[in-house]
Amino acid sequence: MNVLLMYYGTPYDEGELADYYTDIRHGHAPPPALLGELRERYRSIGKSPLNEITFSLARKLEGELNRRLPRFTRGLATAPEPRDPRGDARVYVGAKHNAPFIAGAVRQMAEEGVDRAVAVVAAPHYSLRSIAEYRERVDLALDELGEPFTVRFVEEYYVHPGYVAAVARRVNRALWRIRDPERAVVYFTAHSIPLRSVEADGGVYPRQVEATAKAVARRLGLVRWRVAWQSAGRTDEAWLGPDINDALREDARAGLREAVVAAVGFPADHLEVFYDLDFEARQTAAELGVHLVRAESLNDADDYVAVLADLVERAWFEET
Ligand code: FEC
């Protein structure tokens, strides 16, 4: 069983920041002012833990799949021989904007004789600016290598019961830290994308984020909840809103005093969680006199590992 686990990627040090940002901007180098601003954001959080979290997630996913594999091969007349002492499941990691790049992971898989694989992204919602771009990179890499193996691509898991339960558990824990949970608003956030991209695929992305939020809210019996967007780019075009800071301002005017924020668009902690939520949104909330608590991220926790393992198993064993 071969898995390509993909994620956004983050620079390992400041020296890689310009190349990383250029890659995010589709090959266009950022103007010095924008680069400087991004550098300051990274400096203020110390370091994004995204690489370490994802590598740990991959190791745990590999372990979980190897634990589960015998369950599936038990009934077979000839069980496949594990081809290496670590077990039969192998998880390769590929990042979109920084090493280890997706193309390199695909090349390594081909060199190691992979004949088929499941590809999954550490992002639960489909959009043209996220999952579609990961898929393009995988397809391009396979094409350049002459299609050495086939891939089943997991495109979304925004209402997977395990994922919804995992998020709900963390929102519930955050609510314990609220003085008056009945009156608090729970905000479910995801990365904003340009409205142009939202419209290009008929609004799939906001619908999926809304569906995650609704599923978690229903599970917890939440009455006061809404979706808000974060981390919109610094461009002139219109981005998906309302921005979390605007939503807080609007609700504060209507009497909001306590809030929980769950970044459902991002399984892991990273720059956009630590800076845009823990620093910026928290500062906005403080200015408004709102007590804001952020629900913990899933990171490499066992309940998220189990969700990814389910998705991989389903894709790997499903009939063609
Ligand atoms: O910790 C880290 O260093 C990396 C954090 C990080 C994650 C992430 C995830 C998503 N993004 C998505 C969409 C866009 C669009 C643009 C864009 C730009 C940036 C910039 C940084 C950045 N993103 Fe990101 N994103 C992360 C970081 N993102 C840094 C550049 C500076 C800035 O604008 O803030 C605009 C560029 C473009 O035109 O493409 C759009 C989406 C996700 C969630 C799915 C995923 O993880 O792939 C959607 C993590």
mmCIF file of C-alpha atoms in Angstrom, residues 12-316:
data_model
loop_
_atom_site.group_PDB
_atom_site.id
_atom_site.type_symbol
_atom_site.label_atom_id
_atom_site.label_comp_id
_atom_site.label_asym_id
_atom_site.label_seq_id
_atom_site.Cartn_x
_atom_site.Cartn_y
_atom_site.Cartn_z
ATOM 1 C CA TYR A 12 12.868 25.694 6.867
ATOM 2 C CA ASP A 13 14.607 29.040 7.389
ATOM 3 C CA GLU A 14 14.451 32.677 6.313
ATOM 4 C CA GLY A 15 16.848 32.018 3.451
ATOM 5 C CA GLU A 16 14.145 29.996 1.698
ATOM 6 C CA LEU A 17 11.392 32.560 2.170
ATOM 7 C CA ALA A 18 11.767 34.424 -1.164
ATOM 8 C CA ASP A 19 11.680 31.212 -3.237
ATOM 9 C CA TYR A 20 8.739 29.916 -1.227
ATOM 10 C CA TYR A 21 6.759 33.115 -1.713
ATOM 11 C CA THR A 22 7.659 33.182 -5.423
ATOM 12 C CA ASP A 23 6.331 29.640 -5.772
ATOM 13 C CA ILE A 24 3.073 30.591 -4.012
ATOM 14 C CA ARG A 25 2.784 33.506 -6.465
ATOM 15 C CA HIS A 26 3.016 31.107 -9.415
ATOM 16 C CA GLY A 27 6.622 32.034 -10.217
ATOM 17 C CA HIS A 28 6.307 35.815 -9.761
ATOM 18 C CA ALA A 29 8.823 37.173 -7.257
ATOM 19 C CA PRO A 30 7.112 39.233 -4.526
ATOM 20 C CA PRO A 31 7.816 42.975 -4.338
ATOM 21 C CA PRO A 32 10.312 43.673 -1.503
ATOM 22 C CA ALA A 33 7.631 45.296 0.689
ATOM 23 C CA LEU A 34 5.416 42.176 0.559
ATOM 24 C CA LEU A 35 8.370 39.891 1.199
ATOM 25 C CA GLY A 36 9.425 42.034 4.161
ATOM 26 C CA GLU A 37 5.923 41.926 5.568
ATOM 27 C CA LEU A 38 5.778 38.127 5.285
ATOM 28 C CA ARG A 39 9.232 37.839 6.896
ATOM 29 C CA GLU A 40 7.969 39.890 9.836
ATOM 30 C CA ARG A 41 4.960 37.603 10.226
ATOM 31 C CA TYR A 42 7.203 34.522 10.354
ATOM 32 C CA ARG A 43 9.553 36.250 12.799
ATOM 33 C CA SER A 44 6.704 37.150 15.098
ATOM 34 C CA ILE A 45 5.578 33.515 15.443
ATOM 35 C CA GLY A 46 9.156 32.235 15.766
ATOM 36 C CA LYS A 47 8.765 29.352 13.329
ATOM 37 C CA SER A 48 5.975 27.527 11.545
ATOM 38 C CA PRO A 49 5.777 23.952 12.870
ATOM 39 C CA LEU A 50 4.059 22.705 9.690
ATOM 40 C CA ASN A 51 6.942 20.546 8.376
ATOM 41 C CA GLU A 52 7.533 18.778 11.679
ATOM 42 C CA ILE A 53 3.814 18.183 12.264
ATOM 43 C CA THR A 54 3.334 16.751 8.779
ATOM 44 C CA PHE A 55 6.362 14.445 8.967
ATOM 45 C CA SER A 56 5.111 13.145 12.283
ATOM 46 C CA LEU A 57 1.611 12.719 10.826
ATOM 47 C CA ALA A 58 3.081 10.704 7.938
ATOM 48 C CA ARG A 59 5.026 8.402 10.296
ATOM 49 C CA LYS A 60 1.937 7.817 12.407
ATOM 50 C CA LEU A 61 -0.236 7.207 9.340
ATOM 51 C CA GLU A 62 2.261 4.655 8.068
ATOM 52 C CA GLY A 63 2.235 2.925 11.463
ATOM 53 C CA GLU A 64 -1.559 2.921 11.592
ATOM 54 C CA LEU A 65 -1.896 1.506 8.066
ATOM 55 C CA ASN A 66 0.606 -1.238 8.852
ATOM 56 C CA ARG A 67 -1.344 -2.108 11.990
ATOM 57 C CA ARG A 68 -4.570 -2.262 9.984
ATOM 58 C CA LEU A 69 -3.295 -4.125 6.918
ATOM 59 C CA PRO A 70 -3.515 -7.679 8.310
ATOM 60 C CA ARG A 71 -7.246 -7.114 8.857
ATOM 61 C CA PHE A 72 -7.681 -6.832 5.101
ATOM 62 C CA THR A 73 -5.322 -9.548 3.967
ATOM 63 C CA ARG A 74 -6.514 -12.171 6.507
ATOM 64 C CA GLY A 75 -9.145 -13.662 4.192
ATOM 65 C CA LEU A 76 -6.895 -13.842 1.148
ATOM 66 C CA ALA A 77 -5.557 -17.212 -0.051
ATOM 67 C CA THR A 78 -2.072 -15.731 -0.412
ATOM 68 C CA ALA A 79 -1.367 -12.755 1.795
ATOM 69 C CA PRO A 80 1.094 -10.319 0.211
ATOM 70 C CA GLU A 81 4.601 -10.547 1.648
ATOM 71 C CA PRO A 82 5.662 -7.352 3.407
ATOM 72 C CA ARG A 83 8.454 -6.025 1.217
ATOM 73 C CA ASP A 84 10.360 -4.332 3.980
ATOM 74 C CA PRO A 85 10.692 -4.725 7.738
ATOM 75 C CA ARG A 86 8.725 -1.528 8.369
ATOM 76 C CA GLY A 87 5.653 -3.227 6.902
ATOM 77 C CA ASP A 88 3.798 -3.135 3.632
ATOM 78 C CA ALA A 89 2.365 0.388 3.856
ATOM 79 C CA ARG A 90 4.636 3.250 2.819
ATOM 80 C CA VAL A 91 3.756 6.921 3.216
ATOM 81 C CA TYR A 92 5.668 9.445 1.098
ATOM 82 C CA VAL A 93 5.426 13.167 1.810
ATOM 83 C CA GLY A 94 5.200 15.894 -0.823
ATOM 84 C CA ALA A 95 4.730 19.638 -0.292
ATOM 85 C CA LYS A 96 3.237 22.146 -2.709
ATOM 86 C CA HIS A 97 5.502 25.147 -2.219
ATOM 87 C CA ASN A 98 8.714 23.956 -0.535
ATOM 88 C CA ALA A 99 10.881 20.862 -0.212
ATOM 89 C CA PRO A 100 10.099 18.004 -0.086
ATOM 90 C CA PHE A 101 8.271 18.980 -3.297
ATOM 91 C CA ILE A 102 5.464 16.806 -4.666
ATOM 92 C CA ALA A 103 7.412 16.151 -7.886
ATOM 93 C CA GLY A 104 10.370 14.785 -5.887
ATOM 94 C CA ALA A 105 8.121 12.497 -3.866
ATOM 95 C CA VAL A 106 6.513 11.150 -7.050
ATOM 96 C CA ARG A 107 9.985 10.552 -8.541
ATOM 97 C CA GLN A 108 11.097 8.699 -5.418
ATOM 98 C CA MET A 109 7.974 6.544 -5.519
ATOM 99 C CA ALA A 110 8.656 5.660 -9.156
ATOM 100 C CA GLU A 111 12.301 4.839 -8.374
ATOM 101 C CA GLU A 112 11.201 2.560 -5.551
ATOM 102 C CA GLY A 113 8.945 0.599 -7.882
ATOM 103 C CA VAL A 114 5.532 1.845 -6.769
ATOM 104 C CA ASP A 115 2.883 0.591 -9.209
ATOM 105 C CA ARG A 116 -0.133 2.287 -7.655
ATOM 106 C CA ALA A 117 -0.789 4.769 -4.879
ATOM 107 C CA VAL A 118 -3.392 6.766 -2.999
ATOM 108 C CA ALA A 119 -2.855 10.527 -2.870
ATOM 109 C CA VAL A 120 -4.376 12.556 -0.055
ATOM 110 C CA VAL A 121 -3.917 16.181 1.028
ATOM 111 C CA ALA A 122 -3.791 17.412 4.612
ATOM 112 C CA ALA A 123 -6.710 19.728 3.786
ATOM 113 C CA PRO A 124 -10.337 18.570 4.031
ATOM 114 C CA HIS A 125 -12.077 20.909 1.570
ATOM 115 C CA TYR A 126 -11.885 20.909 -2.216
ATOM 116 C CA SER A 127 -11.126 24.129 -4.045
ATOM 117 C CA LEU A 128 -9.558 25.170 -7.316
ATOM 118 C CA ARG A 129 -6.860 26.973 -5.294
ATOM 119 C CA SER A 130 -5.986 24.005 -3.131
ATOM 120 C CA ILE A 131 -6.813 20.374 -3.954
ATOM 121 C CA ALA A 132 -7.040 20.990 -7.717
ATOM 122 C CA GLU A 133 -3.522 22.477 -7.654
ATOM 123 C CA TYR A 134 -2.128 19.494 -5.713
ATOM 124 C CA ARG A 135 -3.694 17.198 -8.275
ATOM 125 C CA GLU A 136 -2.163 19.178 -11.145
ATOM 126 C CA ARG A 137 1.287 18.821 -9.605
ATOM 127 C CA VAL A 138 0.886 15.048 -9.184
ATOM 128 C CA ASP A 139 -0.423 14.644 -12.747
ATOM 129 C CA LEU A 140 2.385 16.758 -14.164
ATOM 130 C CA ALA A 141 5.061 14.804 -12.281
ATOM 131 C CA LEU A 142 3.591 11.483 -13.433
ATOM 132 C CA ASP A 143 3.344 12.746 -16.984
ATOM 133 C CA GLU A 144 6.993 13.836 -17.009
ATOM 134 C CA LEU A 145 8.050 10.398 -15.794
ATOM 135 C CA GLY A 146 5.921 8.561 -18.388
ATOM 136 C CA GLU A 147 3.103 7.503 -16.005
ATOM 137 C CA PRO A 148 5.131 5.015 -13.916
ATOM 138 C CA PHE A 149 2.197 4.328 -11.563
ATOM 139 C CA THR A 150 -1.514 5.014 -11.157
ATOM 140 C CA VAL A 151 -2.981 7.226 -8.446
ATOM 141 C CA ARG A 152 -6.322 7.317 -6.702
ATOM 142 C CA PHE A 153 -6.842 10.822 -5.412
ATOM 143 C CA VAL A 154 -8.840 11.596 -2.253
ATOM 144 C CA GLU A 155 -10.340 14.978 -3.092
ATOM 145 C CA GLU A 156 -12.213 15.860 0.086
ATOM 146 C CA TYR A 157 -13.277 14.635 3.494
ATOM 147 C CA TYR A 158 -15.091 17.635 4.910
ATOM 148 C CA VAL A 159 -17.914 15.596 6.480
ATOM 149 C CA HIS A 160 -16.058 12.369 7.230
ATOM 150 C CA PRO A 161 -17.641 11.303 10.554
ATOM 151 C CA GLY A 162 -14.237 10.863 12.197
ATOM 152 C CA TYR A 163 -13.099 14.287 11.060
ATOM 153 C CA VAL A 164 -16.323 15.937 12.237
ATOM 154 C CA ALA A 165 -16.043 14.133 15.590
ATOM 155 C CA ALA A 166 -12.381 15.147 15.982
ATOM 156 C CA VAL A 167 -13.161 18.821 15.338
ATOM 157 C CA ALA A 168 -16.233 18.665 17.589
ATOM 158 C CA ARG A 169 -14.138 17.229 20.440
ATOM 159 C CA ARG A 170 -11.764 20.198 20.236
ATOM 160 C CA VAL A 171 -14.522 22.790 19.934
ATOM 161 C CA ASN A 172 -16.160 21.232 22.971
ATOM 162 C CA ARG A 173 -12.897 21.465 24.926
ATOM 163 C CA ALA A 174 -12.580 25.126 23.882
ATOM 164 C CA LEU A 175 -16.126 25.764 25.094
ATOM 165 C CA TRP A 176 -15.114 24.551 28.569
ATOM 166 C CA ARG A 177 -12.819 27.598 28.715
ATOM 167 C CA ILE A 178 -15.679 29.974 28.000
ATOM 168 C CA ARG A 179 -17.488 31.476 30.965
ATOM 169 C CA ASP A 180 -20.927 31.516 29.350
ATOM 170 C CA PRO A 181 -20.975 28.910 26.524
ATOM 171 C CA GLU A 182 -24.682 29.552 25.863
ATOM 172 C CA ARG A 183 -23.897 33.110 24.763
ATOM 173 C CA ALA A 184 -20.619 32.474 22.928
ATOM 174 C CA VAL A 185 -20.390 32.409 19.145
ATOM 175 C CA VAL A 186 -18.369 29.603 17.524
ATOM 176 C CA TYR A 187 -16.563 30.691 14.353
ATOM 177 C CA PHE A 188 -15.472 28.060 11.856
ATOM 178 C CA THR A 189 -12.699 29.468 9.664
ATOM 179 C CA ALA A 190 -10.894 28.421 6.521
ATOM 180 C CA HIS A 191 -8.427 30.128 4.176
ATOM 181 C CA SER A 192 -10.153 32.716 2.019
ATOM 182 C CA ILE A 193 -9.695 32.436 -1.734
ATOM 183 C CA PRO A 194 -10.473 34.973 -4.484
ATOM 184 C CA LEU A 195 -14.186 35.148 -5.358
ATOM 185 C CA ARG A 196 -13.206 34.579 -8.987
ATOM 186 C CA SER A 197 -11.956 31.081 -8.056
ATOM 187 C CA VAL A 198 -15.051 30.404 -5.952
ATOM 188 C CA GLU A 199 -17.324 31.234 -8.862
ATOM 189 C CA ALA A 200 -15.256 29.238 -11.357
ATOM 190 C CA ASP A 201 -16.349 25.951 -9.796
ATOM 191 C CA GLY A 202 -19.833 26.942 -8.708
ATOM 192 C CA GLY A 203 -19.063 27.646 -5.051
ATOM 193 C CA VAL A 204 -17.986 24.128 -4.031
ATOM 194 C CA TYR A 205 -15.413 25.364 -1.512
ATOM 195 C CA PRO A 206 -17.633 27.601 0.677
ATOM 196 C CA ARG A 207 -20.394 24.975 0.523
ATOM 197 C CA GLN A 208 -18.026 22.318 1.855
ATOM 198 C CA VAL A 209 -16.718 24.560 4.644
ATOM 199 C CA GLU A 210 -20.311 25.420 5.584
ATOM 200 C CA ALA A 211 -21.165 21.681 5.601
ATOM 201 C CA THR A 212 -18.282 20.927 8.003
ATOM 202 C CA ALA A 213 -19.403 23.748 10.276
ATOM 203 C CA LYS A 214 -23.012 22.592 10.224
ATOM 204 C CA ALA A 215 -22.054 18.970 10.952
ATOM 205 C CA VAL A 216 -19.920 19.984 13.957
ATOM 206 C CA ALA A 217 -22.577 22.429 15.183
ATOM 207 C CA ARG A 218 -25.276 19.767 14.942
ATOM 208 C CA ARG A 219 -23.138 17.241 16.785
ATOM 209 C CA LEU A 220 -22.549 19.686 19.648
ATOM 210 C CA GLY A 221 -26.026 21.244 19.565
ATOM 211 C CA LEU A 222 -24.536 24.689 18.926
ATOM 212 C CA VAL A 223 -27.019 27.484 18.393
ATOM 213 C CA ARG A 224 -24.708 30.448 17.794
ATOM 214 C CA TRP A 225 -22.159 29.620 15.117
ATOM 215 C CA ARG A 226 -21.031 30.934 11.744
ATOM 216 C CA VAL A 227 -18.419 30.488 9.057
ATOM 217 C CA ALA A 228 -15.810 33.235 8.664
ATOM 218 C CA TRP A 229 -12.729 33.441 6.436
ATOM 219 C CA GLN A 230 -9.127 34.181 7.234
ATOM 220 C CA SER A 231 -5.767 34.949 5.654
ATOM 221 C CA ALA A 232 -7.079 36.621 2.479
ATOM 222 C CA GLY A 233 -4.250 37.656 0.139
ATOM 223 C CA ARG A 234 -3.020 41.215 -0.144
ATOM 224 C CA THR A 235 -4.392 41.788 -3.649
ATOM 225 C CA ASP A 236 -6.874 44.173 -5.254
ATOM 226 C CA GLU A 237 -9.403 41.506 -6.181
ATOM 227 C CA ALA A 238 -12.369 40.476 -4.010
ATOM 228 C CA TRP A 239 -11.828 37.547 -1.635
ATOM 229 C CA LEU A 240 -14.321 35.289 0.115
ATOM 230 C CA GLY A 241 -15.716 36.930 3.262
ATOM 231 C CA PRO A 242 -16.603 37.856 5.903
ATOM 232 C CA ASP A 243 -13.097 38.004 7.279
ATOM 233 C CA ILE A 244 -12.901 36.698 10.864
ATOM 234 C CA ASN A 245 -11.919 40.154 12.157
ATOM 235 C CA ASP A 246 -14.936 41.775 10.486
ATOM 236 C CA ALA A 247 -17.214 39.019 11.783
ATOM 237 C CA LEU A 248 -15.960 39.646 15.333
ATOM 238 C CA ARG A 249 -16.555 43.398 14.949
ATOM 239 C CA GLU A 250 -20.049 42.870 13.585
ATOM 240 C CA ASP A 251 -20.999 40.422 16.358
ATOM 241 C CA ALA A 252 -19.434 42.593 19.055
ATOM 242 C CA ARG A 253 -21.742 45.412 17.957
ATOM 243 C CA ALA A 254 -24.631 42.979 18.557
ATOM 244 C CA GLY A 255 -23.387 42.174 22.072
ATOM 245 C CA LEU A 256 -20.828 39.360 21.569
ATOM 246 C CA ARG A 257 -18.509 38.938 24.557
ATOM 247 C CA GLU A 258 -17.127 35.409 24.127
ATOM 248 C CA ALA A 259 -15.987 33.498 21.071
ATOM 249 C CA VAL A 260 -14.463 30.196 20.044
ATOM 250 C CA VAL A 261 -12.554 29.932 16.779
ATOM 251 C CA ALA A 262 -12.022 26.578 15.074
ATOM 252 C CA ALA A 263 -9.817 26.683 11.966
ATOM 253 C CA VAL A 264 -11.562 23.816 10.179
ATOM 254 C CA GLY A 265 -9.812 24.558 6.877
ATOM 255 C CA PHE A 266 -6.418 23.670 8.339
ATOM 256 C CA PRO A 267 -5.722 20.431 10.182
ATOM 257 C CA ALA A 268 -2.346 21.707 11.449
ATOM 258 C CA ASP A 269 -0.869 24.654 13.300
ATOM 259 C CA HIS A 270 1.182 26.977 11.108
ATOM 260 C CA LEU A 271 1.730 30.618 10.192
ATOM 261 C CA GLU A 272 -1.910 31.343 9.289
ATOM 262 C CA VAL A 273 -3.162 29.848 12.552
ATOM 263 C CA PHE A 274 -0.532 31.337 14.859
ATOM 264 C CA TYR A 275 -0.414 34.777 13.237
ATOM 265 C CA ASP A 276 -3.840 35.391 11.698
ATOM 266 C CA LEU A 277 -5.822 33.824 14.540
ATOM 267 C CA ASP A 278 -3.691 33.677 17.680
ATOM 268 C CA PHE A 279 -2.208 37.120 17.131
ATOM 269 C CA GLU A 280 -4.366 39.206 14.785
ATOM 270 C CA ALA A 281 -7.891 37.921 15.543
ATOM 271 C CA ARG A 282 -7.067 37.751 19.238
ATOM 272 C CA GLN A 283 -5.911 41.365 19.144
ATOM 273 C CA THR A 284 -9.138 42.396 17.377
ATOM 274 C CA ALA A 285 -11.147 40.488 19.976
ATOM 275 C CA ALA A 286 -9.239 42.125 22.845
ATOM 276 C CA GLU A 287 -9.916 45.592 21.416
ATOM 277 C CA LEU A 288 -13.611 44.694 21.252
ATOM 278 C CA GLY A 289 -13.646 43.322 24.791
ATOM 279 C CA VAL A 290 -14.324 39.789 23.477
ATOM 280 C CA HIS A 291 -12.807 36.761 25.227
ATOM 281 C CA LEU A 292 -11.569 34.553 22.378
ATOM 282 C CA VAL A 293 -10.489 30.924 22.684
ATOM 283 C CA ARG A 294 -9.074 28.965 19.745
ATOM 284 C CA ALA A 295 -9.940 25.297 19.459
ATOM 285 C CA GLU A 296 -6.810 23.130 19.241
ATOM 286 C CA SER A 297 -5.715 21.964 15.808
ATOM 287 C CA LEU A 298 -5.801 18.278 14.873
ATOM 288 C CA ASN A 299 -2.072 18.247 14.021
ATOM 289 C CA ASP A 300 -0.771 14.668 14.230
ATOM 290 C CA ALA A 301 -3.316 13.457 16.806
ATOM 291 C CA ASP A 302 -4.501 9.843 16.680
ATOM 292 C CA ASP A 303 -8.084 10.748 15.778
ATOM 293 C CA TYR A 304 -6.887 12.604 12.658
ATOM 294 C CA VAL A 305 -4.474 9.800 11.783
ATOM 295 C CA ALA A 306 -7.456 7.409 11.941
ATOM 296 C CA VAL A 307 -9.429 9.609 9.509
ATOM 297 C CA LEU A 308 -6.582 9.626 6.985
ATOM 298 C CA ALA A 309 -6.113 5.868 7.393
ATOM 299 C CA ASP A 310 -9.839 5.317 6.667
ATOM 300 C CA LEU A 311 -9.671 7.457 3.545
ATOM 301 C CA VAL A 312 -6.573 5.692 2.290
ATOM 302 C CA GLU A 313 -8.020 2.228 2.950
ATOM 303 C CA ARG A 314 -11.261 3.083 1.235
ATOM 304 C CA ALA A 315 -9.478 4.403 -1.858
ATOM 305 C CA TRP A 316 -6.917 1.575 -1.943
#
